[in-house]
CSV table of C-alpha atoms and ligand atoms in Angstrom, one decimal:
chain,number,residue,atom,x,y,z
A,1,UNK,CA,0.0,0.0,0.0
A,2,UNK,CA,1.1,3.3,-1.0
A,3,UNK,CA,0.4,6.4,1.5
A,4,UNK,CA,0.7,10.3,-0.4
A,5,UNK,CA,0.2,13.1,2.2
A,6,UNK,CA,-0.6,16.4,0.0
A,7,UNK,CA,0.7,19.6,0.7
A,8,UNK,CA,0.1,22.1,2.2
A,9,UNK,CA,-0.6,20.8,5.7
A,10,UNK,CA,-1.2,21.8,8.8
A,11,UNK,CA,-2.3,24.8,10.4
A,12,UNK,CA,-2.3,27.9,7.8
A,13,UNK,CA,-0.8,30.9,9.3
A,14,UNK,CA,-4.6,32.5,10.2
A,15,UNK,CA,-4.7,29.5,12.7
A,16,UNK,CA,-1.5,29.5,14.0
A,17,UNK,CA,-2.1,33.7,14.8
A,18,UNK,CA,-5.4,32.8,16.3
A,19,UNK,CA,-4.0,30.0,18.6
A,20,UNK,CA,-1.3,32.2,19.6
A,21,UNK,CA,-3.8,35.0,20.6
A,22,UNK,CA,-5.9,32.9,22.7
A,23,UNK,CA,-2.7,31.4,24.6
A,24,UNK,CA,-1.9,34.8,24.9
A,25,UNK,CA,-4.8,36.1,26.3
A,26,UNK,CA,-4.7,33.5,28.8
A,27,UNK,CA,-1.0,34.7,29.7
A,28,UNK,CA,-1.8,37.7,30.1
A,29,UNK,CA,-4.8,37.3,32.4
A,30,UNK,CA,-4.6,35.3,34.8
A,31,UNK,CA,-7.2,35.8,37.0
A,32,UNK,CA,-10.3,36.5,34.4
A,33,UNK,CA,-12.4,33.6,32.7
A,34,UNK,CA,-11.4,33.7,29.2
A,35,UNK,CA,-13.5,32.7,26.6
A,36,UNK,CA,-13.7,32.4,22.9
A,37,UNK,CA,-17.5,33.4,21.0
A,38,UNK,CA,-17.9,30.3,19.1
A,39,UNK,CA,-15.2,28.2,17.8
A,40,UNK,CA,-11.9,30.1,17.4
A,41,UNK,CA,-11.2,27.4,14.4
A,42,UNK,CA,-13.6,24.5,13.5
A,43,UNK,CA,-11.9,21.9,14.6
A,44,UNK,CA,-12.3,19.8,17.9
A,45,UNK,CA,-8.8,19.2,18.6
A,46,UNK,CA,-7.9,23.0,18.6
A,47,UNK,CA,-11.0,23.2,20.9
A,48,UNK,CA,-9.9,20.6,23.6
A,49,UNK,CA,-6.4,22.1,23.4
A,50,UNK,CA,-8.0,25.5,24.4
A,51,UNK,CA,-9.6,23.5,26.5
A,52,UNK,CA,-6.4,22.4,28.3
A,53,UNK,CA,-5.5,25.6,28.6
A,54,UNK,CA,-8.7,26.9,30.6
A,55,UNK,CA,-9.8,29.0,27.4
A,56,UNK,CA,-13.6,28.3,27.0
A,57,UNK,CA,-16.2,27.8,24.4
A,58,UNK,CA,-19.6,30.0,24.8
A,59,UNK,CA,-22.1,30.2,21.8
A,60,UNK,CA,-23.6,34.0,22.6
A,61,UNK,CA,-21.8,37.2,24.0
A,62,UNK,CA,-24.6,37.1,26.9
A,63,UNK,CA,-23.2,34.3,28.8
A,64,UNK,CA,-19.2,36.2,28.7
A,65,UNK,CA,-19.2,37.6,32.8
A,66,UNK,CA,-18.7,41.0,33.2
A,67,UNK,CA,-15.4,42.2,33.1
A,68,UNK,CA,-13.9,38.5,31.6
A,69,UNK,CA,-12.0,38.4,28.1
A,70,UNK,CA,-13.3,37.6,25.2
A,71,UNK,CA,-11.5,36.2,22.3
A,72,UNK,CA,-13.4,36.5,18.5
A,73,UNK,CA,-12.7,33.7,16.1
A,74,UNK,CA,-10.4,33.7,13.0
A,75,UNK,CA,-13.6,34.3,11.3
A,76,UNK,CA,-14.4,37.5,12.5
A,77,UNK,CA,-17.6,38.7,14.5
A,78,UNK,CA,-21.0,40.3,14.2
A,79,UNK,CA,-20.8,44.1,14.6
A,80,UNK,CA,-23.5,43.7,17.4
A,81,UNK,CA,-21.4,41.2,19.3
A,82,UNK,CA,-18.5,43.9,19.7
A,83,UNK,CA,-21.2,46.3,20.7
A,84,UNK,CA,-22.5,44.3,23.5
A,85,UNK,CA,-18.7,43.4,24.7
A,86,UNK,CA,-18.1,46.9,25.0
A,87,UNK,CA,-21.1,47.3,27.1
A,88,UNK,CA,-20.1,44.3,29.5
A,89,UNK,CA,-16.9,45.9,29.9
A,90,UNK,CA,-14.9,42.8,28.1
A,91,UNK,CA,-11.6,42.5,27.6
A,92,UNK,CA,-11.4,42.0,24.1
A,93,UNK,CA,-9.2,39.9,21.7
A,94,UNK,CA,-9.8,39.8,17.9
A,95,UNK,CA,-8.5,36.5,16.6
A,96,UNK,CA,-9.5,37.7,12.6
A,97,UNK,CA,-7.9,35.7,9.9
A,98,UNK,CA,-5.9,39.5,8.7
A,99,UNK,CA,-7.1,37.6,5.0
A,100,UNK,CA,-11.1,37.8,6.0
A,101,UNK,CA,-10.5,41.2,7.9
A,102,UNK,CA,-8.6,42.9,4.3
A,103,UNK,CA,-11.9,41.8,2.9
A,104,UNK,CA,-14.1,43.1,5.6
A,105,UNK,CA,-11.8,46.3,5.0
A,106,UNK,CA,-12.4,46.1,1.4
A,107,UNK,CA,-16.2,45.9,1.8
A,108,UNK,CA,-16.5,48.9,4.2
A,109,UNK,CA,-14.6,50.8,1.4
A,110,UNK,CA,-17.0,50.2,-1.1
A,111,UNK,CA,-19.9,51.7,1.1
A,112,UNK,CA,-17.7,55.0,1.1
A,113,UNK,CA,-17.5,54.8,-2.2
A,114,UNK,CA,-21.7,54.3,-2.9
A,115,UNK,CA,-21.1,50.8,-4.7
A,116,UNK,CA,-23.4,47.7,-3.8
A,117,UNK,CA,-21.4,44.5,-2.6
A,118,UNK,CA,-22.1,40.8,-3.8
A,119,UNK,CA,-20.9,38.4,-1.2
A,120,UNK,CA,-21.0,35.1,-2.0
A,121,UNK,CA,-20.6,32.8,0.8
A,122,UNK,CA,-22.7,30.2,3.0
A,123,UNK,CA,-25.2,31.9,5.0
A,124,UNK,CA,-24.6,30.7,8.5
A,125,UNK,CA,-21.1,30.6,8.0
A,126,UNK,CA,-19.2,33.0,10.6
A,127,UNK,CA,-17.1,34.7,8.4
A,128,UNK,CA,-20.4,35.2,6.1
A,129,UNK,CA,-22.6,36.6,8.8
A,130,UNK,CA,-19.8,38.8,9.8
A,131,UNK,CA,-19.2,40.4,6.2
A,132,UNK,CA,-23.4,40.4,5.6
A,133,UNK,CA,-23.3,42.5,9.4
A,134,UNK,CA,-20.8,44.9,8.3
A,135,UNK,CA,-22.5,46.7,5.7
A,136,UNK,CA,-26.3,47.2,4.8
A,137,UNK,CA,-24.8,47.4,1.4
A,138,UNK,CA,-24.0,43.8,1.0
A,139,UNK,CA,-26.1,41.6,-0.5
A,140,UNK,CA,-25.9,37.9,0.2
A,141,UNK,CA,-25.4,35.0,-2.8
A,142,UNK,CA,-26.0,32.3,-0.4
A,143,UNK,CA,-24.1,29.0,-2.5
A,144,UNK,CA,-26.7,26.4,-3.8
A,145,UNK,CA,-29.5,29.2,-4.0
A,146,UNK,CA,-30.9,31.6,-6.7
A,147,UNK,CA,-29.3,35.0,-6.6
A,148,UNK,CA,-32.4,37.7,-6.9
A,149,UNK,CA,-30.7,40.3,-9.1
A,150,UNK,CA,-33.5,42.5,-9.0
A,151,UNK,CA,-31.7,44.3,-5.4
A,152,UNK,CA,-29.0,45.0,-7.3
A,153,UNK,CA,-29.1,48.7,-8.6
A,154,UNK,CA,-25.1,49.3,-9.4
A,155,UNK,CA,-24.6,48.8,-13.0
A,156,UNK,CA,-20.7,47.6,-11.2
A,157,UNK,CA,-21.1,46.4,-8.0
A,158,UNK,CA,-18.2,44.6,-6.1
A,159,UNK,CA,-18.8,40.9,-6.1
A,160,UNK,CA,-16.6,39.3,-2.9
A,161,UNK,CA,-16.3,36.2,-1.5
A,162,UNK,CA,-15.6,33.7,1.8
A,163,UNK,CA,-12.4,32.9,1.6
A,164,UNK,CA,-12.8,28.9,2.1
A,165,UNK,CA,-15.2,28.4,-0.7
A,166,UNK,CA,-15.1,25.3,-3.5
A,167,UNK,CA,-12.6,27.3,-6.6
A,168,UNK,CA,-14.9,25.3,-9.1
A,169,UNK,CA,-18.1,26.5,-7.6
A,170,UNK,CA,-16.9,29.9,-7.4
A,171,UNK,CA,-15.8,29.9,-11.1
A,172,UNK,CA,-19.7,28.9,-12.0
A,173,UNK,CA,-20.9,31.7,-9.7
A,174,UNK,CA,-18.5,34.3,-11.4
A,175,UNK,CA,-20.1,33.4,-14.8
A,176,UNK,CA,-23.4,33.5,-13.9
A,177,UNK,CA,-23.0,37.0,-12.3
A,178,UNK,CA,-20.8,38.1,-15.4
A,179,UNK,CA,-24.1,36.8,-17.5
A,180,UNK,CA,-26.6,39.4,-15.5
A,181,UNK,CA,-24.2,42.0,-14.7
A,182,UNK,CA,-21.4,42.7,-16.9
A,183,UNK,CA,-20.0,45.0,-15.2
A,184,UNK,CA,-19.2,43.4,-12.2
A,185,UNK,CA,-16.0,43.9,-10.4
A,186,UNK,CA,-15.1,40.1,-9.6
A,187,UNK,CA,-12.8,39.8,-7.2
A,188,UNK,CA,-11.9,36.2,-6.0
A,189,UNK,CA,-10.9,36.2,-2.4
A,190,UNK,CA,-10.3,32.2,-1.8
A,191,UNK,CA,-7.3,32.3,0.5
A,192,UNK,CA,-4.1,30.4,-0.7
A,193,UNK,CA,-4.3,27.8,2.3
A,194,UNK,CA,-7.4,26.9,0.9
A,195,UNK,CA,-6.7,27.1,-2.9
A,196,UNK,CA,-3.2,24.9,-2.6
A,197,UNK,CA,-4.8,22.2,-0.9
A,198,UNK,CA,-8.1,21.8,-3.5
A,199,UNK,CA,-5.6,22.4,-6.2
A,200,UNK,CA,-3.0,19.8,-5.2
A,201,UNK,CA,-6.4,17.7,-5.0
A,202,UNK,CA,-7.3,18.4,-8.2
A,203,UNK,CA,-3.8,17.6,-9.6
A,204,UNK,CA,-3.5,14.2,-8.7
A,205,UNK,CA,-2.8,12.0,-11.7
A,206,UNK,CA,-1.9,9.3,-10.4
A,207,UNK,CA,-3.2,6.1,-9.8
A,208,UNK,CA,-5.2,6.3,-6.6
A,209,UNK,CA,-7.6,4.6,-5.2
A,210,UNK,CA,-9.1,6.2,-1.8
A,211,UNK,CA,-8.4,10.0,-0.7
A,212,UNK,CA,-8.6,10.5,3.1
A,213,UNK,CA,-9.8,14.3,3.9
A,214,UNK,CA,-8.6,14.9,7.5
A,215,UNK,CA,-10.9,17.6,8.8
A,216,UNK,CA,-14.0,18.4,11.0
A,217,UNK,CA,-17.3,18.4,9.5
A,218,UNK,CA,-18.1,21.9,10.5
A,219,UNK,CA,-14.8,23.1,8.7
A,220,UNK,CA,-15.8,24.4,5.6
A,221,UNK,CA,-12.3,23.9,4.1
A,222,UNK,CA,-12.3,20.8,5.0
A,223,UNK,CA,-15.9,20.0,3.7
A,224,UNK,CA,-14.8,21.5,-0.2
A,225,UNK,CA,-11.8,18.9,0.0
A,226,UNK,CA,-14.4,16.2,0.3
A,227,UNK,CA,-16.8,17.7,-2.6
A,228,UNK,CA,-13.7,18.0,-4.8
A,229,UNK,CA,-12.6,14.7,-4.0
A,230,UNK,CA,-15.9,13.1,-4.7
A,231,UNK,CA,-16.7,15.3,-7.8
A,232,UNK,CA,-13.5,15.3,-9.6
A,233,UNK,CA,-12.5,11.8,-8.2
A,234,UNK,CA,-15.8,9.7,-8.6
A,235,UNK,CA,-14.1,6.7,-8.9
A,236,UNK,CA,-11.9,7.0,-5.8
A,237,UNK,CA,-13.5,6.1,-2.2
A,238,UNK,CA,-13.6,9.5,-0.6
A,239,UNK,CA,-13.7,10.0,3.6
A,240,UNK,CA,-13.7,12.9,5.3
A,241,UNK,CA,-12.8,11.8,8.7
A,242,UNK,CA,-11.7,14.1,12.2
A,243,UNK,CA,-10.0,11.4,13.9
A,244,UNK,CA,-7.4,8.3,13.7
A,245,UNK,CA,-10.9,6.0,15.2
A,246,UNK,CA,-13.1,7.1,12.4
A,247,UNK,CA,-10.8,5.5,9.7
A,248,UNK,CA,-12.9,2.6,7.8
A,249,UNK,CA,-10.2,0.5,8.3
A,250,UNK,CA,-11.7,-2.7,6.5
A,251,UNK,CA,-12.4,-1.0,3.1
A,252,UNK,CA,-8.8,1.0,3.3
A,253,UNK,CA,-7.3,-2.4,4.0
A,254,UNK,CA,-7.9,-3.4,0.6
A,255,UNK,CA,-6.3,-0.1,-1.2
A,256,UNK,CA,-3.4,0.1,-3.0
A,257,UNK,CA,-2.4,3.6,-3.1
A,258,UNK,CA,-4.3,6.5,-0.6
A,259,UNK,CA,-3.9,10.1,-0.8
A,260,UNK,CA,-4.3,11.8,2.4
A,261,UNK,CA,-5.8,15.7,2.3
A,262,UNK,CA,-6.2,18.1,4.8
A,263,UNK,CA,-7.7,21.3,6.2
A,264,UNK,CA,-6.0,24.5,7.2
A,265,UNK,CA,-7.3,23.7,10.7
A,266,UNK,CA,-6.0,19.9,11.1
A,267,UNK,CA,-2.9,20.2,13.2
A,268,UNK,CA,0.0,18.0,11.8
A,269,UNK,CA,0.0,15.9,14.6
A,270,UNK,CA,-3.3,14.1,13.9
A,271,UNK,CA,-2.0,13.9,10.4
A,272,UNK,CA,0.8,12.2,11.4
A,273,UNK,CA,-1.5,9.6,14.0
A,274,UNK,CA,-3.5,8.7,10.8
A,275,UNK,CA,-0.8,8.5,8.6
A,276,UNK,CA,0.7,6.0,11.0
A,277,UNK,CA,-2.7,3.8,11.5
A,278,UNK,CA,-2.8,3.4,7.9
A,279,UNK,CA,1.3,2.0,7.8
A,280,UNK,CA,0.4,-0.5,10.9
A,281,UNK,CA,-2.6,-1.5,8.3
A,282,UNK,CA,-0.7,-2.3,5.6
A,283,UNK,CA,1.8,-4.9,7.9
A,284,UNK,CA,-1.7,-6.2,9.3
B,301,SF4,S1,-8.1,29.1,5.9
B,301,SF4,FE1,-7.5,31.0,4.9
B,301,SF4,S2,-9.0,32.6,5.6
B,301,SF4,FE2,-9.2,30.8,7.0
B,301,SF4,S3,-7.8,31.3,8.7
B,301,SF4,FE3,-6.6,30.1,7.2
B,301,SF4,S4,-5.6,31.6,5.9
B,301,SF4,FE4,-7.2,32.7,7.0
């Protein structure tokens, strides 16, 4: 059996700054609760690592005490959320990817400037929800779903996008938006962490006959390696698995060559445990 582990892997350099942050925030107070508003990155392991650490997960700003820190994801945050932190006297730590906050930047400009925004994105993704929050000039093309062009008043309106989306299912959105508005200004905003890893996916040539995605279902990264996979592979066995148990050992036992993929949130050590599992298979 023949193992391939694609590059990149590992944490990109958004989730290295974010985990830093939130160790830092710790360090630096030692007496307050800290807590992160949702998860800083979407995966599990980061979370019990945090965890480890006495850094805590809470799902609304209400439950932060008064006077704790708060930590905002690598996502970015809801306008209203930094409103209320403010207002509970929080001590505040902004864990932005500085990719998603350029774009948040970029979008804030374009209200200045009296241009509508398209964003394309997943609408109850955090970084979405952040960009839709930051401007009442953005309009949302949630992915999968009709766009209603009939908002859209700017003959060339800025068309932006999450940074973790599918680079094939952006290309289709691009077109369609070029087909009702010519005069669109498209700006791709996929971040290179993302692109290199669907793009070394989409390279593969050779033989291979089962592609391992190591990522957390709630990573969207990690959830595009696994449509790209299974759409531009449909021959290969595809998994998309967030652990060393979950490996479907029995049906991998039987492979001759697996590629092993993974999301700008899995750290290297898990890649490392799985890629390990697979070599004791192989001697089984
Ligand atoms: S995947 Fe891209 S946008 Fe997200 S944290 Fe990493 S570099 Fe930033």
């Amino acid at each position: 059996m023949k193992i391939t582990i694609l590059e990149p892997r590992g944490y990109c350099a958004g989730v290295n700054q974010a985990i830093e942050m939130a160790l830092t925030a710790r360090k630096n107070h030692p007496l307050l609760m800290v807590n992160v508003l949702g998860m800083l990155v979407h995966n599990s392991y980061v979370i019990a690592f945090l965890k480890q650490h006495d850094i805590g997960l809470i799902k609304n700003i209400h439950e932060a005490p008064n006077g704790s820190a708060i930590i905002f994801t690598a996502h970015g945050h809801e306008n209203k959320d930094e409103q209320i932190a403010k207002e509970k006297n929080l001590v505040i730590y902004d864990a932005i990817c500085p990719l998603v906050k350029k774009n948040l930047a970029t979008i804030a400009k374009e209200k200045e400037n009296h241009h509508q925004v398209i964003y394309i994105g997943y609408p109850s993704h955090p970084e979405t929800l952040a960009a839709i929050s930051s401007n009442t000039n953005v309009y949302l093309y949630s992915i999968g779903q009709t766009f209603d062009y009939n908002v859209i008043s700017d003959a060339s309106p800025l068309i932006i996008n999450q940074t973790t989306l599918n680079i094939l299912s952006l290309e289709n959105i691009h077109q369609d938006i070029k087909n009702h508005l010519p005069k669109a200004r498209l700006q791709d905003e996929i971040c290179r962490a993302t692109r290199n890893r669907q793009e070394a996916l989409l390279q593969l040539e050779e033989d291979v006959d089962a592609i391992i995605v190591v990522g957390s279902e709630k990573s969207s990264n990690a959830k595009r390696l696994y449509e790209i996979a299974q759409s531009v592979h449909p021959q290969v066995d595809a998994f998309l698995i967030e652990s060393a148990t979950e490996l479907p050992k029995e049906i991998l036992k039987t492979k001759r060559h697996i590629v092993i993929s993974s999301s700008a949130s899995a750290p290297l050590s898990l890649i490392e445990e799985i890629s390990n599992e697979l070599v004791n298979l192989k001697q089984l």
